[in-house]
Short mmCIF file of C-alpha atoms in Angstrom, two decimals:
data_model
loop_
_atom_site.label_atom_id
_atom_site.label_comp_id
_atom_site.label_asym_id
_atom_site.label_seq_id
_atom_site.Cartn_x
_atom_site.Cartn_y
_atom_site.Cartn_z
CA UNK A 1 0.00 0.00 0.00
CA UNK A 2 1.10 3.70 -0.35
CA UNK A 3 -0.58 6.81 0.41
CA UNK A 4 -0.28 9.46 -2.25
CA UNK A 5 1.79 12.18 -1.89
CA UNK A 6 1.29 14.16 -5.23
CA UNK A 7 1.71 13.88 -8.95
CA UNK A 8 4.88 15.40 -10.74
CA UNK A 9 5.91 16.15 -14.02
CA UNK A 10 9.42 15.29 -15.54
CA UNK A 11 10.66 19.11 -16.78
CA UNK A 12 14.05 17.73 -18.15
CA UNK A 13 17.09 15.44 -17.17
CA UNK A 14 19.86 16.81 -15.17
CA UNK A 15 23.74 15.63 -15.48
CA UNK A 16 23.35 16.35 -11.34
CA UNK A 17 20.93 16.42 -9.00
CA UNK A 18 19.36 20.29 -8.60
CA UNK A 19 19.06 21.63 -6.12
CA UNK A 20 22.20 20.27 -4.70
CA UNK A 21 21.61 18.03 -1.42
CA UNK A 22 22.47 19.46 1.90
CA UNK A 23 25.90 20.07 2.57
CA UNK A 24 25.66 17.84 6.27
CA UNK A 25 24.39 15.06 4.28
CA UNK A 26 26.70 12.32 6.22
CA UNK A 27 27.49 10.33 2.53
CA UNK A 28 27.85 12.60 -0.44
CA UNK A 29 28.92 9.55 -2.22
CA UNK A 30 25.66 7.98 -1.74
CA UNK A 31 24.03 11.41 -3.89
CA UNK A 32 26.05 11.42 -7.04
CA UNK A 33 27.22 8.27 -8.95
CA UNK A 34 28.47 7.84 -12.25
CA UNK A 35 25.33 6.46 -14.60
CA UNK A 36 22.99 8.19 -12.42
CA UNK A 37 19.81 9.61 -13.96
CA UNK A 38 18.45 12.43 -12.44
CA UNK A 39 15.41 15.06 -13.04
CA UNK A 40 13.74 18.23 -12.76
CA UNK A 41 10.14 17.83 -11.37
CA UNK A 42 7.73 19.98 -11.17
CA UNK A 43 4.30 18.68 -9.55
CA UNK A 44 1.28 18.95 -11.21
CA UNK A 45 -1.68 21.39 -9.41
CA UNK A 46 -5.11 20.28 -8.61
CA UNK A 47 -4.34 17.02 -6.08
CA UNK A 48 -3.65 18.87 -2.64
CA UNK A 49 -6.96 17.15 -1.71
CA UNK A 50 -6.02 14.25 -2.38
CA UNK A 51 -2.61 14.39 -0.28
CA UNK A 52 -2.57 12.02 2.80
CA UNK A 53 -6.12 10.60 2.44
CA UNK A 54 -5.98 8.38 -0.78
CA UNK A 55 -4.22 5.05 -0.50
CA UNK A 56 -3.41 3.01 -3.69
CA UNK A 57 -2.59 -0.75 -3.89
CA UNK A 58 1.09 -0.21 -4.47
CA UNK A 59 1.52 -3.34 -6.54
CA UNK A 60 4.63 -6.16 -6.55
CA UNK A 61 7.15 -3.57 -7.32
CA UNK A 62 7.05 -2.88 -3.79
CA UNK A 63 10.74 -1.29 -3.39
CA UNK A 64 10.41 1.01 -6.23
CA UNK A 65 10.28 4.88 -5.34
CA UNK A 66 7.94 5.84 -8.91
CA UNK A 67 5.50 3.96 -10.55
CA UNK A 68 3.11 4.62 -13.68
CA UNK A 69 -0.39 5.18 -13.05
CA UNK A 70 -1.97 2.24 -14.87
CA UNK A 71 -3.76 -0.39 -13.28
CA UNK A 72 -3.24 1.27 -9.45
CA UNK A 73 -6.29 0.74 -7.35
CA UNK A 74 -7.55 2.98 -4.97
CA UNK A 75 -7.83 1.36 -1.99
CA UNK A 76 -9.49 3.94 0.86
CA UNK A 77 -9.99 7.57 0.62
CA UNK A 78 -10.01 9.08 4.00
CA UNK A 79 -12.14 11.55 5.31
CA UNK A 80 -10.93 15.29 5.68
CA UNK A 81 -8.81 15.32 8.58
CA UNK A 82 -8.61 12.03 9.44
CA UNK A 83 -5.33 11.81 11.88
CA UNK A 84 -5.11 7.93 11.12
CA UNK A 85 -6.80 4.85 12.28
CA UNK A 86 -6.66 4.42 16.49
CA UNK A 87 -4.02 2.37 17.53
CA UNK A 88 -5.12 1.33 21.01
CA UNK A 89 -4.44 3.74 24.20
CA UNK A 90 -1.28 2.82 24.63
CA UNK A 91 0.27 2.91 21.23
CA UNK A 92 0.31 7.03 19.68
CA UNK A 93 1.74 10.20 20.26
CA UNK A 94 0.17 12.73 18.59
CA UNK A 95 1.69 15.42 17.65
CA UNK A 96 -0.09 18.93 18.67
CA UNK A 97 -1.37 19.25 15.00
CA UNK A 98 -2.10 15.64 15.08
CA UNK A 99 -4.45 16.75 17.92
CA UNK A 100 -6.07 19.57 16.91
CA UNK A 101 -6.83 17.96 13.78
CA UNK A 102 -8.53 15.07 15.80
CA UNK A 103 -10.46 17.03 17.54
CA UNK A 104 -11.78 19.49 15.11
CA UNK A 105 -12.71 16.50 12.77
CA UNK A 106 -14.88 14.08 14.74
CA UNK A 107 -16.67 12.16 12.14
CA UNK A 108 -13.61 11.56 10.33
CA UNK A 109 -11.87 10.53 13.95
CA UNK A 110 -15.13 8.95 15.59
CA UNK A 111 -13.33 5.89 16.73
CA UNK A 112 -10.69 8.33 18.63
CA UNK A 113 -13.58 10.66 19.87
CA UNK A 114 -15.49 7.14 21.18
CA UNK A 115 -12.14 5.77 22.73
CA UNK A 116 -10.83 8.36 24.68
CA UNK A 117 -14.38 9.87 25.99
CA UNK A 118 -14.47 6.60 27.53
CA UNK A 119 -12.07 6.77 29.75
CA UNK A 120 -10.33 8.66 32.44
CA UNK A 121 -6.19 8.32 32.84
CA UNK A 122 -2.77 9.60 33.01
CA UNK A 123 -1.18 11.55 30.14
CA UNK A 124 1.94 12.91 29.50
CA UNK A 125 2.69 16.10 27.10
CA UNK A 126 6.48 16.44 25.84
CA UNK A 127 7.86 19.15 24.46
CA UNK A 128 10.11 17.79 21.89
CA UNK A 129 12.47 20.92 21.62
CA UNK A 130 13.04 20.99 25.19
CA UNK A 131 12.93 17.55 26.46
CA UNK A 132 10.39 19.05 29.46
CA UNK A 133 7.65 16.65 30.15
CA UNK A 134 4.62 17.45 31.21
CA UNK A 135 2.00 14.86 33.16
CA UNK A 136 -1.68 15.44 33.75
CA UNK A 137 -4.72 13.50 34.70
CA UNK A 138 -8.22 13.66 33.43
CA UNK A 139 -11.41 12.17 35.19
CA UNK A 140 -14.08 14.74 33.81
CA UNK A 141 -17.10 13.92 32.26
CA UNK A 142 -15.80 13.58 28.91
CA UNK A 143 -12.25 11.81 29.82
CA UNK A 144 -8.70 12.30 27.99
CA UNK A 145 -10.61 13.48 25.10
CA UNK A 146 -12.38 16.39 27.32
CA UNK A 147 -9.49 17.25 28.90
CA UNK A 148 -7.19 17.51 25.85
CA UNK A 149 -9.78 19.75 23.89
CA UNK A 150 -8.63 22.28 26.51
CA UNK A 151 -5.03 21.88 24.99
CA UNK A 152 -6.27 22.74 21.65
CA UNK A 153 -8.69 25.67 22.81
CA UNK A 154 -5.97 27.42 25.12
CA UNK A 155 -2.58 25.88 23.69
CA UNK A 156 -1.74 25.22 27.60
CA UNK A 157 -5.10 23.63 28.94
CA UNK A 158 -4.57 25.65 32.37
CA UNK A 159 -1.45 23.90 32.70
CA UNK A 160 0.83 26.46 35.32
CA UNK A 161 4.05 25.27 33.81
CA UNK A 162 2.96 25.25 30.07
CA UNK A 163 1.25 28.79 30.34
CA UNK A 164 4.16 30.06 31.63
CA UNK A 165 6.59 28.68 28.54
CA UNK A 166 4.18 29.77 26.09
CA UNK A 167 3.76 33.04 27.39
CA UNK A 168 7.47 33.57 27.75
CA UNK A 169 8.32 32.19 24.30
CA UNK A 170 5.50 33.00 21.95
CA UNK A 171 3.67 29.55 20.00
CA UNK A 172 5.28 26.38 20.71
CA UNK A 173 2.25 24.58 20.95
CA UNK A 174 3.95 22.74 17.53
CA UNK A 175 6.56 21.36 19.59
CA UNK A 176 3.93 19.41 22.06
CA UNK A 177 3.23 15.74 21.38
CA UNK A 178 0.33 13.88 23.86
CA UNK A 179 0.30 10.29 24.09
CA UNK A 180 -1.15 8.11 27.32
CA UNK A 181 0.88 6.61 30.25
CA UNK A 182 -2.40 4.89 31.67
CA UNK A 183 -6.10 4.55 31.36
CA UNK A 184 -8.64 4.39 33.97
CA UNK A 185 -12.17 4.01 34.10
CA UNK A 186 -14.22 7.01 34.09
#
């Protein structure tokens, strides 16, 4: 399977790659070999949509990086702003996007809505620039998924410590992830 990423069109061949890859690429040699083939893209307009949500049967060329567009079936088409299917409790982080998205999509995330309403627990927030980790609990009337809606509304959900580094430092909300330590009935 593969999800589709966009649709590009070959401008011309290159002798090199352009632009040139980043000089603290670790192995140069890996980027430029004699009898390489390289191109000039440009992607086509119109599939932005598309991006993310529709997921083709890949075929038995499974290792190849391109393929042509005959005989690819669709597979699923996601709804708008599905984050992805739900894992289990234990197994996700989601990234702050990941959760705002989530939560400002229900129908396309009504198993995630369903699962964590359920249920009251122990969460923990990281801020991935920083390393600081944050833990909370929620036992409200609408469980971890009540108590992380705050997150999205405020950024810090009334969390001291998070209000304060947000206030001090601008939006870095996009460096939060949320995932759960422990679930416990509601």
């Amino acid at each position: 399977k593969a999800i589709f990423a966009g649709i590009w069109k070959v401008i011309r061949r290159l002798e090199s790659p352009l632009p040139r890859y980043v000089e603290t690429f670790p192995f140069p040699e890996l980027m430029e070999r004699a009898g390489d083939t390289y191109y000039e893209l440009v992607e086509l307009p119109g599939f932005d949509d598309l991006k993310g949500r529709l997921v083709i049967d890949w075929g038995r060329a499974t290792r190849a990086w391109h393929q042509w567009l005959r005989d690819k079936p669709i597979l699923e088409l996601a709804p708008v702003g599905q984050v992805s299917p739900f894992p289990g409790y234990l197994d996700f982080v989601l990234s702050f996007e990941e959760l705002g998205d989530m939560i400002r999509h229900p129908d396309a995330n009504r198993v995630w809505h369903q699962m964590l309403s359920a249920v009251a627990g122990i969460y923990l927030i990281t801020d991935r620039l920083t390393g600081q980790l944050y833990v909370g609990s929620a036992y409200g009337k609408d469980g971890i998924l009540g108590r992380w809606k705050t997150y999205v509304q405020s950024g810090h959900g009334g969390n001291v410590e998070l209000k304060r580094l947000l206030d001090a430092e601008g939006s870095r909300v996009e460096d939060l992830t949320f995932t759960l330590l422990r679930t416990l009935p509601r």
